[in-house]
C-alpha angles and dihedrals in degrees: 000000000000123000123197117227125187088348091274112055126070133198126193117216102181108124093215091059119108137159117292102052123127090244089065108019118210137168115319094246095054112103135181118256115263117273118266088239090062091055089052091059096037092248099115092106089068092063104038119123094258094052094046093048090047091053091051091047092052090052094049099042097077090067089076099058090035091057093043091050092049092046092050092049091049092049091051098034093129091056093046091048089052090049089049092055092263091299104145091185090065090049090052093050090047090054094046097045098083092042092051091048092051094050087051087066097054094087087059089060090051092049096048092045087054089051090047089062086061094240084130134008116270089233135347115180094168098184133116128241093266094053133079109283095200110118111258109213094211089060089067123093087213095043096139093051090051092049092052093043097049091041089059094041097054096041093050092046089049089054090049092049093049092048089053092045094048091050094050100038099036133218094290094062116115088021091300094308098109094102093049093046091049093051091045091051091051093054091046090053094042098046101026134088109315097194095100094044092060091071138033090237113090117197125187120198109299097349123118092243129226143219120280119225121226114232094229091075090059086071089067092072096033093048092050091049095047095046102041105027116107105238093211093062113113096003117137120222092225132054116266133196119251093245125038118184100174140017125247086233112081091202091057091051091051092047090050091054090049089050090053092056095040096056093035088057093056097048093045090076104013104056106048110355099052099049092047091047092051089051101041103033104028098030096231120167121246089248092051093049092048093048093048095049091045090052089049092054092048091049090047090056092049092051092047092051090055095043095100089065089055099041113047117177129189131190093263129134113269096359095110093049092045093051096047092045092048098049096039090048092049091052092047095050093046092051092048089053090048092050092050093050091050092046091054091043094238110167087326098183094048092041095053096045097045091036092055091051094050091042088055092054094049093042092051091053092050092047092049090050090053091050089054093048096052088065095036092055092052110088100181120056090216089064096054096091094051095045094046090047092053090045094054092042087059088047090055094046090050091053091047094053091040091055092049092047091046091065095039096049093046090053090048101045113349127242094328091058090051091050094050090049087050088053090054091055092047090051091056089047090053094048092051090056089070089067097055116113118261096225136049107232096181095069089233109149 
């Protein structure tokens, strides 16, 4: 209710009125007090001044990394165009992608500002614990505003994501169908069911659902990388082919093969077989299994970091071969003993737990020795990036095959079958160590 006084001054008598409304503009951070109805349902904390200002800040913040990313791309457009096979269109789309994604979030600022005026509650999921907690748009007083806002948000962020994807992947991706698929996806999103776009919680069929992630925040990491990363890092001083299948150093190729079998051996029994064994045979809880394996990984890292104080190599004839043979042989023999004890069901629970801990120590020492040798076997600094890349590619392939074999061997013969397969991999790793060179020619010590 508004009363006129002296034909020029106005006073507002509505009790719900407070500073921050359009009828009496104030500072941007001033917000109306939460509605009485929100106090009644214990939801007032969702519409207090701090929460509303925080929501607006979160929506505005992505403009900083988005701008930094775009500025960095513009400043290095010639380099990006070269990277994109001299396709300037891809460079343009790459530059625009974070800006498009950010502008897709502007309707969210409008919507939450509207809610901040208390025209509608900030949020009102009035459902019990046993009911679906996804936000139902029709429960909102401002349901149409939310539909329009989220409709714009998700479509604009889809366009930004597709612009980014097209720039990175190129027009030949998906057999040249990337453009068509992107356009088709846009029309499906634009014309399709809008229920899931009206909330940040996406639910598919009978799944529990999960939060979606706006593209604009991806610019936080990308912007930081593009702005602060030293461009000279990882660049080789000589031209290299696009695909490299083997190193020019025979010792590096042999070490990579050994790495394949070493890490494959661990994952054969550690990734699938061991957790299932702890659950089925020892009756451990999921929480207990997860905590134990997490502690093992942390301990493994600690042991590996201290490995140089245990293994000390010098540039002496035969010392490298002797060290690799010794540690790989020790790990192999220990694992064979562990597999035999498990196969004959000798103190199985104690054997597996203690055996896993000791296996982790020996494995960390072997892994650390390999990591030293990959640099020691590389004579020219310009070859380090290629050799290390091949070495860790072999590491990844070993883990992949080890994971697959972990499930297959456990299905075939339980934990003992997985352990004996692990022993086979470790035997190959040990035999390869006989072919390593006796001297370090690179001078790396």
